[in-house]
XYZ file of C-alpha atoms in Angstrom:
709
model
C -20.875 -10.511 16.404
C -24.602 -10.689 18.053
C -24.121 -14.513 17.075
C -20.923 -14.754 19.001
C -22.489 -12.793 22.069
C -25.161 -15.546 22.013
C -22.716 -18.230 21.996
C -22.235 -20.137 25.537
C -19.699 -18.793 27.841
C -17.400 -22.294 27.273
C -17.495 -21.702 23.384
C -16.706 -18.171 23.726
C -13.876 -18.723 26.089
C -12.544 -21.663 23.311
C -13.178 -19.154 20.635
C -11.231 -16.279 22.090
C -8.518 -18.426 23.301
C -8.390 -20.243 19.458
C -7.844 -16.332 17.721
C -5.485 -15.641 20.513
C -3.255 -18.583 20.120
C -4.142 -18.349 15.919
C -3.141 -14.489 16.220
C -0.226 -15.061 18.085
C 1.131 -18.215 15.594
C 0.313 -15.775 12.414
C 2.940 -13.742 13.827
C 5.381 -15.998 14.721
C 4.913 -18.493 12.203
C 5.534 -16.811 9.701
C 8.728 -14.739 11.197
C 10.535 -17.959 12.206
C 9.327 -19.281 8.540
C 10.862 -15.883 7.057
C 13.704 -16.279 8.961
C 14.506 -20.136 8.692
C 13.594 -19.893 4.847
C 16.021 -16.447 4.667
C 19.024 -18.488 6.586
C 18.486 -21.263 5.056
C 19.024 -19.850 1.637
C 21.755 -17.578 2.466
C 23.492 -21.063 3.661
C 22.749 -22.650 0.238
C 24.015 -19.743 -1.998
C 27.093 -18.912 0.428
C 27.635 -22.531 0.028
C 27.447 -22.339 -4.037
C 29.329 -18.798 -4.087
C 32.416 -20.648 -2.327
C 32.108 -23.581 -5.494
C 32.231 -20.349 -7.905
C 35.014 -18.598 -6.245
C 37.045 -22.160 -6.418
C 36.082 -22.605 -10.046
C 37.450 -18.877 -10.675
C 40.522 -19.780 -8.824
C 41.356 -23.072 -10.668
C 40.576 -21.295 -14.052
C 42.850 -18.389 -12.474
C 45.475 -20.838 -12.263
C 45.176 -22.539 -15.397
C 45.380 -18.565 -16.598
C 48.232 -17.490 -14.645
C 50.164 -21.120 -15.253
C 50.042 -20.215 -19.454
C 50.824 -16.585 -18.502
C 53.890 -17.723 -16.295
C 55.089 -20.075 -18.922
C 54.811 -17.479 -21.784
C 56.174 -14.868 -19.457
C 59.102 -17.272 -18.446
C 59.768 -17.525 -22.026
C 59.788 -14.155 -23.196
C 61.716 -12.945 -20.352
C 65.026 -15.683 -21.510
C 64.494 -14.696 -24.953
C 64.311 -10.686 -24.025
C 67.657 -11.291 -21.905
C 69.670 -13.450 -24.080
C 68.250 -11.403 -27.163
C 71.218 -9.106 -27.264
C 73.473 -12.304 -27.717
C 71.620 -13.172 -30.904
C 73.865 -13.042 -34.218
C 74.520 -13.817 -37.721
C 76.055 -17.075 -39.024
C 79.970 -16.543 -37.976
C 81.214 -19.765 -39.529
C 80.964 -22.180 -36.985
C 79.558 -25.477 -36.881
C 76.244 -25.195 -35.434
C 72.974 -25.421 -37.440
C 69.314 -25.233 -36.595
C 67.626 -28.092 -34.999
C 64.467 -26.908 -36.836
C 65.289 -25.691 -40.448
C 68.594 -27.292 -40.860
C 70.245 -23.903 -41.777
C 73.756 -22.583 -40.261
C 73.130 -20.472 -37.123
C 75.616 -19.089 -34.539
C 76.883 -20.508 -31.146
C 74.488 -18.415 -29.142
C 71.545 -18.630 -31.744
C 71.936 -22.209 -31.156
C 72.021 -22.145 -27.463
C 68.547 -19.857 -27.597
C 66.831 -22.450 -29.953
C 67.812 -25.296 -27.732
C 66.411 -23.677 -24.561
C 63.019 -22.584 -26.005
C 62.648 -25.946 -28.187
C 63.450 -28.117 -25.043
C 61.425 -26.176 -22.823
C 58.023 -25.869 -25.434
C 58.542 -29.668 -25.747
C 59.014 -30.380 -21.709
C 55.615 -28.154 -21.472
C 53.773 -30.112 -23.851
C 54.433 -33.492 -22.998
C 54.173 -32.914 -19.159
C 51.504 -34.392 -17.785
C 51.356 -32.111 -14.326
C 51.402 -29.434 -16.759
C 48.111 -27.756 -17.711
C 49.519 -26.639 -20.795
C 48.352 -28.198 -24.426
C 50.366 -26.617 -26.363
C 53.546 -23.958 -27.009
C 53.915 -21.879 -29.956
C 56.752 -18.951 -30.946
C 56.617 -17.050 -33.817
C 59.064 -14.253 -34.979
C 58.804 -11.405 -36.711
C 61.060 -11.573 -40.211
C 65.051 -11.476 -39.495
C 64.006 -11.018 -35.907
C 65.276 -14.364 -34.534
C 68.459 -14.388 -36.352
C 69.757 -12.052 -39.136
C 70.264 -15.350 -41.445
C 66.868 -16.511 -41.333
C 63.756 -14.546 -42.514
C 60.961 -16.782 -41.388
C 61.098 -18.189 -37.718
C 58.062 -20.040 -36.002
C 57.132 -23.457 -34.543
C 54.332 -25.060 -32.980
C 54.579 -28.230 -30.588
C 51.365 -29.676 -28.765
C 50.281 -32.691 -27.157
C 49.361 -34.442 -30.407
C 53.194 -33.572 -31.913
C 55.332 -33.483 -28.864
C 58.392 -34.288 -30.449
C 57.918 -33.252 -34.229
C 57.818 -29.142 -33.857
C 55.026 -27.906 -36.842
C 57.368 -25.252 -38.891
C 56.500 -22.132 -40.132
C 57.711 -21.510 -43.849
C 55.652 -18.344 -44.852
C 54.980 -14.989 -42.667
C 51.274 -15.509 -43.653
C 51.465 -18.561 -41.694
C 51.030 -16.652 -38.423
C 51.311 -13.063 -39.630
C 47.319 -12.766 -39.535
C 45.981 -14.453 -36.578
C 44.843 -12.830 -33.899
C 47.129 -14.440 -31.436
C 50.079 -12.452 -33.491
C 48.033 -9.385 -34.917
C 46.778 -8.060 -31.517
C 49.932 -8.437 -29.224
C 51.811 -6.793 -32.119
C 49.236 -4.021 -32.271
C 48.688 -3.696 -28.397
C 52.321 -4.698 -26.864
C 49.769 -6.549 -24.812
C 49.245 -9.999 -23.514
C 45.985 -11.690 -25.430
C 43.784 -14.480 -24.483
C 41.430 -15.585 -27.482
C 38.574 -17.488 -27.140
C 38.463 -21.328 -27.833
C 39.396 -22.418 -31.153
C 37.984 -25.848 -32.633
C 41.387 -28.148 -33.377
C 41.183 -30.604 -36.262
C 41.513 -32.822 -33.679
C 38.325 -32.058 -32.142
C 39.776 -30.345 -29.183
C 38.715 -26.611 -27.906
C 42.021 -24.413 -26.685
C 42.578 -20.981 -25.703
C 45.812 -19.337 -26.839
C 47.661 -17.244 -24.209
C 49.903 -15.016 -26.517
C 52.913 -12.954 -25.090
C 54.495 -10.407 -26.837
C 58.203 -10.154 -27.438
C 59.332 -6.682 -26.973
C 62.686 -5.410 -27.383
C 63.879 -1.790 -27.022
C 60.383 -0.905 -27.424
C 59.921 -2.963 -30.482
C 57.798 -6.012 -31.509
C 59.763 -8.975 -32.132
C 57.357 -11.871 -31.353
C 55.097 -13.822 -29.576
C 55.346 -16.630 -27.302
C 52.156 -18.694 -27.440
C 50.764 -21.366 -24.671
C 47.552 -23.174 -25.140
C 45.045 -24.479 -22.540
C 42.079 -27.026 -23.316
C 38.904 -25.997 -22.553
C 37.936 -29.433 -20.798
C 40.605 -28.580 -18.360
C 38.017 -25.831 -16.881
C 35.872 -28.607 -15.374
C 34.268 -27.445 -12.473
C 34.105 -28.813 -8.784
C 30.496 -29.360 -8.357
C 30.398 -32.491 -9.763
C 29.208 -33.438 -5.964
C 26.372 -31.970 -6.034
C 24.585 -32.958 -9.065
C 23.128 -36.002 -7.443
C 21.383 -33.821 -4.881
C 20.780 -30.946 -7.071
C 20.154 -32.428 -10.764
C 19.681 -28.623 -12.083
C 22.992 -27.474 -11.105
C 25.991 -26.536 -13.788
C 29.082 -24.814 -14.456
C 30.185 -22.684 -17.179
C 33.270 -20.162 -17.674
C 32.340 -17.024 -19.678
C 34.460 -14.151 -21.629
C 34.099 -10.563 -21.113
C 31.754 -10.492 -23.603
C 29.649 -13.420 -21.966
C 30.568 -15.906 -24.531
C 30.637 -19.438 -22.844
C 34.138 -21.008 -23.179
C 33.038 -23.883 -21.135
C 30.023 -25.400 -20.198
C 29.974 -29.063 -18.261
C 26.650 -29.617 -19.963
C 27.672 -29.404 -23.032
C 27.735 -32.902 -25.003
C 30.507 -32.866 -27.714
C 32.690 -30.223 -27.859
C 34.677 -31.653 -30.839
C 31.514 -30.518 -33.195
C 31.232 -26.703 -34.686
C 27.649 -26.282 -34.015
C 27.701 -26.802 -30.086
C 24.984 -26.764 -28.103
C 26.261 -23.781 -25.614
C 29.438 -23.365 -26.126
C 30.546 -20.681 -28.539
C 27.309 -19.233 -27.977
C 26.597 -16.127 -26.457
C 24.193 -15.719 -22.741
C 22.048 -12.988 -24.373
C 20.492 -15.494 -26.560
C 18.386 -17.110 -24.488
C 18.376 -14.568 -21.342
C 15.137 -11.835 -21.653
C 16.409 -8.328 -22.048
C 15.396 -7.450 -18.705
C 17.560 -10.095 -17.138
C 20.383 -9.367 -19.559
C 20.274 -5.574 -18.454
C 20.446 -6.221 -14.469
C 23.590 -8.513 -15.219
C 25.517 -6.313 -17.060
C 24.533 -3.496 -14.621
C 26.061 -5.879 -11.831
C 29.082 -6.993 -13.685
C 30.449 -3.552 -14.241
C 32.116 -3.570 -10.864
C 34.309 -6.824 -11.848
C 33.114 -8.381 -8.419
C 31.481 -11.539 -7.302
C 27.504 -10.953 -7.758
C 24.144 -13.307 -7.789
C 21.040 -12.702 -9.984
C 17.898 -14.328 -10.556
C 17.848 -14.705 -14.434
C 15.113 -15.267 -16.476
C 14.954 -17.099 -19.565
C 13.076 -16.494 -22.963
C 11.462 -19.880 -22.236
C 9.757 -19.064 -18.902
C 12.355 -20.836 -16.832
C 14.278 -19.165 -14.129
C 17.942 -20.066 -12.886
C 20.224 -18.546 -9.953
C 23.555 -17.741 -11.032
C 26.443 -16.932 -9.040
C 29.374 -15.383 -10.941
C 33.293 -15.166 -9.786
C 35.474 -12.875 -11.519
C 38.425 -14.127 -13.440
C 41.416 -11.796 -14.225
C 42.738 -12.704 -17.739
C 44.907 -9.893 -19.014
C 42.953 -6.908 -18.754
C 39.609 -8.301 -19.272
C 37.526 -10.076 -16.884
C 35.829 -13.629 -17.293
C 33.531 -15.308 -15.438
C 33.377 -18.475 -13.721
C 29.660 -19.130 -13.592
C 27.066 -21.773 -11.542
C 23.547 -21.776 -12.293
C 20.911 -23.957 -10.646
C 17.167 -23.935 -10.475
C 15.602 -22.033 -7.735
C 12.947 -25.315 -7.223
C 15.949 -27.185 -7.273
C 18.001 -25.287 -4.801
C 15.187 -24.205 -2.356
C 13.389 -27.822 -2.891
C 14.413 -29.334 0.469
C 13.856 -25.417 2.217
C 10.397 -25.699 0.743
C 9.694 -29.095 2.297
C 11.076 -28.483 5.723
C 8.774 -25.010 5.634
C 5.559 -27.349 4.651
C 6.774 -29.464 7.489
C 7.106 -26.806 9.737
C 3.899 -25.161 8.999
C 2.172 -28.562 9.095
C 3.257 -29.299 12.765
C 2.459 -25.635 13.785
C -1.033 -26.068 12.444
C -1.615 -29.547 14.169
C -0.016 -28.418 17.501
C -2.448 -24.973 17.441
C -5.448 -27.419 16.596
C -4.507 -29.847 19.334
C -4.081 -27.106 21.932
C -7.394 -25.548 20.943
C -9.097 -28.999 21.207
C -7.464 -29.448 24.993
C -8.587 -26.022 26.002
C -11.703 -26.333 24.645
C -12.219 -29.578 26.837
C -11.083 -27.915 29.706
C -13.058 -24.596 29.339
C -16.010 -27.183 28.789
C -15.355 -29.112 32.129
C -14.640 -26.224 34.301
C -17.515 -24.117 33.156
C -20.482 -26.993 32.765
C -21.652 -25.837 36.144
C -22.845 -22.788 34.745
C -25.679 -24.816 32.636
C -26.931 -25.719 35.791
C -27.165 -21.880 36.747
C -28.669 -20.846 33.680
C -31.458 -23.346 33.951
C -32.223 -22.458 37.264
C -32.412 -18.520 36.414
C -34.708 -19.722 33.465
C -36.945 -21.217 35.875
C -36.850 -18.351 38.093
C -37.518 -16.377 34.947
C -40.558 -18.083 34.461
C -41.859 -18.287 37.829
C -40.731 -21.543 38.938
C -39.014 -20.890 42.490
C -38.923 -24.450 43.871
C -34.909 -24.419 43.128
C -32.394 -26.650 44.888
C -28.625 -26.714 43.612
C -25.941 -28.735 45.073
C -22.277 -27.962 44.757
C -19.684 -28.667 47.392
C -17.353 -26.150 45.910
C -16.217 -23.186 47.107
C -15.055 -21.387 44.308
C -16.711 -18.604 42.698
C -19.362 -21.052 41.032
C -20.033 -22.726 44.125
C -20.712 -19.672 45.987
C -22.846 -18.567 42.974
C -24.785 -21.885 43.112
C -25.409 -21.639 46.790
C -26.448 -17.683 46.610
C -29.110 -18.901 43.837
C -30.734 -21.355 45.863
C -30.939 -18.812 49.018
C -32.337 -16.034 46.281
C -35.382 -18.528 45.291
C -36.181 -19.572 48.995
C -36.280 -15.676 49.960
C -38.190 -14.871 46.799
C -40.682 -17.795 47.333
C -41.409 -16.547 50.712
C -41.483 -12.833 49.696
C -44.181 -13.981 46.736
C -45.858 -16.359 48.928
C -46.958 -13.576 51.641
C -47.695 -11.102 49.369
C -49.995 -13.112 47.186
C -51.436 -13.774 50.947
C -52.045 -10.153 51.768
C -53.651 -9.342 48.304
C -56.096 -12.169 48.368
C -57.147 -10.779 51.655
C -57.647 -7.290 50.474
C -59.357 -8.498 47.651
C -61.875 -9.828 50.182
C -62.058 -6.351 52.052
C -59.687 -7.127 54.299
C -57.169 -3.880 54.313
C -56.274 -4.566 57.658
C -53.912 -7.297 56.268
C -50.894 -5.529 55.869
C -50.111 -5.318 59.564
C -49.760 -9.374 59.522
C -46.888 -9.233 57.138
C -43.889 -11.166 59.183
C -41.492 -12.040 56.028
C -37.919 -10.023 56.272
C -37.611 -7.843 52.795
C -34.469 -7.034 52.222
C -32.871 -4.405 49.972
C -35.404 -3.293 47.301
C -37.894 -5.904 48.277
C -38.320 -3.768 51.450
C -40.128 -0.818 49.075
C -42.516 -3.678 48.081
C -44.049 -3.943 51.333
C -43.833 -0.338 52.240
C -46.009 -0.017 48.920
C -48.564 -2.552 49.895
C -48.980 -1.435 53.114
C -49.353 1.977 52.049
C -51.858 0.904 49.059
C -53.671 -0.836 52.142
C -53.658 2.109 54.162
C -54.736 4.442 51.568
C -57.718 2.233 50.072
C -58.645 1.766 53.880
C -59.094 5.582 53.775
C -60.452 6.384 50.505
C -63.202 3.606 51.531
C -63.833 6.151 54.573
C -64.150 9.180 52.603
C -66.289 7.349 50.140
C -68.655 6.698 52.781
C -68.710 10.442 53.833
C -69.298 11.586 49.890
C -72.155 8.982 49.476
C -73.801 10.946 52.463
C -72.829 14.281 50.994
C -74.254 13.287 47.311
C -77.306 12.334 48.720
C -77.270 15.767 49.702
C -76.359 17.191 46.820
C -78.768 15.525 44.602
C -81.630 17.855 45.465
C -79.540 21.029 45.003
C -78.443 19.289 41.585
C -81.831 19.682 40.094
C -82.383 23.276 40.745
C -79.258 24.220 39.274
C -80.193 22.093 36.358
C -83.198 24.029 35.617
C -80.961 27.304 35.526
C -78.675 25.634 33.363
C -81.165 25.104 30.741
C -82.152 28.891 30.577
C -78.205 29.998 30.358
C -77.918 27.198 27.438
C -80.743 29.567 25.011
C -78.443 32.324 25.697
C -75.087 30.495 24.943
C -76.826 29.419 21.347
C -77.403 33.087 20.253
C -73.909 34.042 20.892
C -72.349 31.331 19.166
C -74.543 32.062 16.245
C -72.901 35.538 16.326
C -69.679 34.228 16.841
C -69.896 31.797 13.893
C -70.990 34.597 10.891
C -67.555 36.988 12.433
C -65.311 33.659 11.898
C -66.388 33.027 8.471
C -65.142 36.862 7.412
C -61.902 36.553 9.278
C -61.403 33.145 7.146
C -62.115 34.962 3.895
C -59.555 37.579 4.784
C -56.740 35.376 5.858
C -57.027 33.570 2.517
C -56.980 36.344 0.361
C -53.852 37.478 2.513
C -52.105 34.078 1.796
C -52.407 34.313 -1.762
C -50.589 37.600 -1.794
C -47.890 35.877 0.008
C -47.949 33.376 -2.615
C -47.211 35.937 -5.322
C -44.560 37.448 -3.107
C -42.520 34.219 -2.901
C -42.929 33.547 -6.648
C -41.343 37.380 -7.346
C -38.762 36.518 -4.630
C -37.769 33.226 -6.692
C -37.309 35.090 -9.549
C -35.228 37.894 -7.995
C -32.808 35.537 -6.543
C -32.424 33.701 -10.357
C -31.214 37.134 -11.803
C -29.214 38.076 -8.838
C -27.652 34.636 -9.262
C -27.155 34.952 -13.014
C -25.253 38.492 -12.356
C -23.103 36.699 -9.718
C -21.921 34.275 -12.319
C -21.118 36.829 -15.103
C -19.651 38.830 -12.382
C -17.234 35.997 -11.658
C -16.504 35.317 -15.125
C -15.274 38.644 -15.532
C -13.221 38.675 -12.554
C -11.589 35.921 -13.998
C -11.024 37.509 -17.730
C -9.753 40.614 -15.544
C -6.866 38.020 -14.055
C -6.148 36.709 -17.313
C -5.929 40.149 -18.465
C -3.764 41.309 -15.322
C -1.297 37.984 -15.703
C -0.907 39.091 -19.914
C -0.183 42.554 -18.941
C 2.485 41.558 -16.642
C 3.988 38.926 -19.115
C 3.821 41.628 -21.785
C 5.912 43.846 -19.203
C 8.546 40.969 -18.731
C 9.144 40.683 -22.675
C 9.292 44.344 -22.354
C 12.204 44.492 -20.040
C 13.899 42.002 -22.069
C 13.619 43.978 -25.142
C 14.982 47.082 -23.309
C 17.940 45.216 -22.056
C 18.240 44.102 -25.576
C 18.177 47.223 -26.854
C 21.010 48.463 -24.026
C 23.009 45.689 -25.744
C 22.409 47.079 -29.078
C 23.208 50.361 -28.371
C 26.551 49.141 -26.361
C 27.086 47.227 -29.505
C 26.657 50.426 -31.703
C 28.934 52.473 -29.187
C 31.627 50.082 -29.716
C 31.044 49.659 -33.505
C 31.648 53.664 -33.872
C 34.756 53.473 -31.411
C 36.063 50.934 -34.003
C 34.850 53.112 -36.402
C 36.488 55.656 -35.422
C 39.989 53.637 -35.217
C 39.661 52.486 -38.812
C 39.807 56.155 -40.044
C 38.515 57.171 -43.249
C 37.416 53.378 -43.987
C 35.400 53.173 -41.517
C 33.452 56.042 -41.764
C 30.327 54.684 -43.440
C 30.308 51.651 -40.777
C 30.469 54.693 -38.140
C 26.762 56.030 -39.683
C 25.623 52.792 -39.351
C 26.449 52.448 -36.014
C 25.212 55.710 -35.048
C 21.535 54.845 -37.005
C 21.701 51.338 -35.053
C 22.198 53.155 -31.782
C 19.543 55.571 -32.236
C 17.230 53.011 -33.392
C 18.335 50.971 -29.943
C 17.596 54.582 -27.858
C 14.245 55.085 -29.920
C 13.222 51.464 -28.722
C 14.061 51.591 -25.264
C 12.131 55.017 -25.069
C 9.155 52.978 -26.725
C 9.142 50.362 -24.329
C 9.654 52.384 -21.264
C 6.567 54.393 -22.690
C 4.541 51.010 -23.608
C 5.638 50.026 -19.720
C 4.295 52.893 -18.393
C 0.776 52.288 -20.364
C 0.978 48.814 -18.931
C 1.391 49.692 -15.402
C -1.372 52.148 -15.531
C -3.427 49.344 -17.377
C -2.603 46.809 -14.989
C -3.301 49.308 -12.443
C -6.602 50.059 -14.082
C -7.612 46.315 -14.144
C -6.634 45.647 -10.350
C -8.854 48.843 -9.648
C -11.629 47.541 -11.976
C -10.837 44.083 -10.175
C -11.549 45.327 -6.642
C -14.618 47.248 -7.889
C -16.066 43.948 -9.363
C -15.159 41.808 -6.320
C -17.253 44.582 -4.337
C -20.084 44.005 -6.863
C -19.911 40.382 -6.396
C -19.753 40.417 -2.902
C -23.386 42.807 -3.354
C -24.698 40.482 -5.306
C -24.011 37.689 -2.811
C -25.559 39.739 -0.298
C -28.857 40.575 -2.579
C -29.199 37.014 -3.075
C -28.514 36.179 0.919
C -31.589 39.107 1.448
C -33.642 38.078 -1.274
C -33.161 34.107 0.255
C -34.066 35.538 3.879
C -37.396 37.464 2.086
C -38.537 33.941 0.604
C -38.352 32.325 3.504
C -40.015 34.718 5.560
C -42.941 35.045 2.844
C -42.676 31.101 2.871
C -43.254 31.335 6.508
C -45.952 34.039 6.323
C -47.733 31.879 3.868
C -47.783 28.959 5.949
C -48.762 30.897 9.027
C -51.368 32.222 6.858
C -52.330 28.698 5.696
C -52.287 27.467 9.060
C -54.866 30.306 10.593
C -57.216 29.571 7.913
C -56.952 25.895 8.701
C -57.440 27.012 12.708
C -60.208 29.285 11.529
C -62.318 26.477 9.909
C -61.639 24.611 12.861
C -63.091 27.320 14.812
C -66.096 27.561 12.860
C -66.579 24.194 12.548
C -66.083 23.981 16.507
C -68.202 26.663 17.434
C -71.095 24.957 14.966
C -70.274 21.673 16.902
C -70.499 23.751 20.365
C -74.160 25.124 18.782
C -75.093 21.678 18.132
C -73.874 20.258 21.823
C -75.885 23.287 23.454
C -79.110 22.175 21.559
C -78.259 18.821 23.149
C -77.739 20.212 26.644
C -81.120 21.608 26.936
C -82.454 18.079 26.566
C -79.448 16.999 28.887
C -80.213 19.177 31.540
C -84.102 17.931 32.020
C -82.250 14.191 32.033
C -80.217 15.675 34.705
C -83.046 16.708 36.715
C -84.366 13.050 36.654
C -80.825 11.484 37.318
C -80.378 13.917 40.192
C -83.224 11.951 42.161
C -81.861 8.631 41.079
C -78.745 9.587 42.531
C -79.697 10.208 46.087
C -81.609 7.083 46.260
C -78.326 5.336 44.860
C -76.405 6.929 47.535
C -78.058 5.540 50.022
C -77.471 2.029 48.638
C -73.817 2.845 48.554
C -73.616 3.184 52.457
C -75.033 0.167 53.262
C -72.222 -1.597 51.004
C -69.325 0.267 52.338
C -70.390 -1.061 55.449
C -69.008 -4.399 54.606
C -65.557 -3.909 54.788
C -63.184 -3.866 57.537
C -60.935 -0.843 57.817
C -58.166 0.174 59.746
C -58.624 2.056 63.037
C -56.603 5.377 61.286
């Protein structure tokens, strides 16, 4: 901070402005960057959220189409089922099995067969294949097994079922049969390399299961709509997941026709960290759209966007995944660009401000140089500045100030030089104007001149008196010599007395020292007693708390005794009702009741003793507290006594030292008095010389020019 205060004004202003600009930028810049980043990320997430929802709608439409087809066919079969009948001797034969059937059964077969073949062959249909399987003798009483399947690979050549076990153990049959609800399977790998999902719809007649209608969907038709983003976001992918998080479609899957696929058929928890998987499951519980930042076990991170798909009573999910660095790459570059532009703008602004401030404050450097010249006593200063701003006015003020200072200093120099020559009347010739505090300097010079003039006159008068007093001093010195001899004897007596007092003070100091040691020992013992008393107080508090806990336990025991007494009373009543058979039980019940009463009485007695014990402990605790307080008071008193003893010891030492100094001083006085005898003799000779010097001084003072007053 001191270095900052020592900088030039222009530099300090530039630094302060730079600090303010940087501070404001550090507030506005990050805030702006944060909001841009937030809005941009929300926009991108919303963009891909729409894509995920659209993918979900596509998959939902495929599932709904399969559901709709199976439901329509199931409805038609249910509506026409009551018309199915055994062979009635007509000319109709099954187109699939070639067995004779009734006319109504033939019409039903024609309808379901044509509808299945049409759905499999239709280019606009998303259904890959159709299968219908019935329970034994459920389609016609004359045909035990009836079931077939058609798909794109054999649209006109249905595959017939000849045994019930051909389909009865398949999940597409057993699950609808057991649940009487539609079922959508996970993808199966067919022999031709395709993977299909089966939508199985149960045929229920009068609450009884009769068979299923199955519609197949190729998983390759679950393709996403995010291909337009592939070039812009290389890491983006889409997938379809089951409710168990099994991947049934993934647009990164290189080959759907192999058993060991890279993505399809695998579960997402195989690659995610446990923490991400737990968060995933929590978000999915609501069955609504959600996004998650998922971490893989290999350390990579992906943003997952999932949209629900209703598949029967299950929920599948359309998922879009993308790496954050890929998704936010453009945003990061934009933020870096904004940050760079902000930094460049700040630097440019700071440089411009520094140049402008330097230009306007350069005249201050001239004023600083002028002030430094005045500081070293150089007053020949002329500063030219035509501006009428603050700096211009300051420049002209500096010039005028230097001129006034020079005039005042020159006049003072002249006056002091004249006074040094003995001319004290020069103060009346000072003509320069002294403004402000300079006036006191002039008044001081005039005052000094007048006082020195008066002093010289006084000295002149005193010299005459000194000359007269010299002779008188000689007589006084002789009398002084006689007095000095008497003082010598008195001083010797004083020295002897003082040495005796010193010895007495030394003995007193030793006694105070012993008293201080005894006080310290008493204080230590009192502190130890206080410590033990605190331990005793803590022990009594613990005893009191234990007594209270025992009292609580006794109350519990008393409650148990009361309950036991009540139970014994109830038992006695029941024994009385039992008559002769309950007499023995009644005796036991009475014994138990007596024992409960005795326990309750004992508990009350113990509780009374404990209450007395608690009261005694509390009284003992109160007495211990008072004792502890007394010990503390004793410790305080001992401290004060030790302090007083120590003060007295120090005072005694100080007195002993002063007495020793007094003795030494008295001895010095004795020596001085002896010297004074010789000095007095010399003073007589000096007095005569003084009178002669006074005469010479009178002649010298006559050379000074003094004021009239």
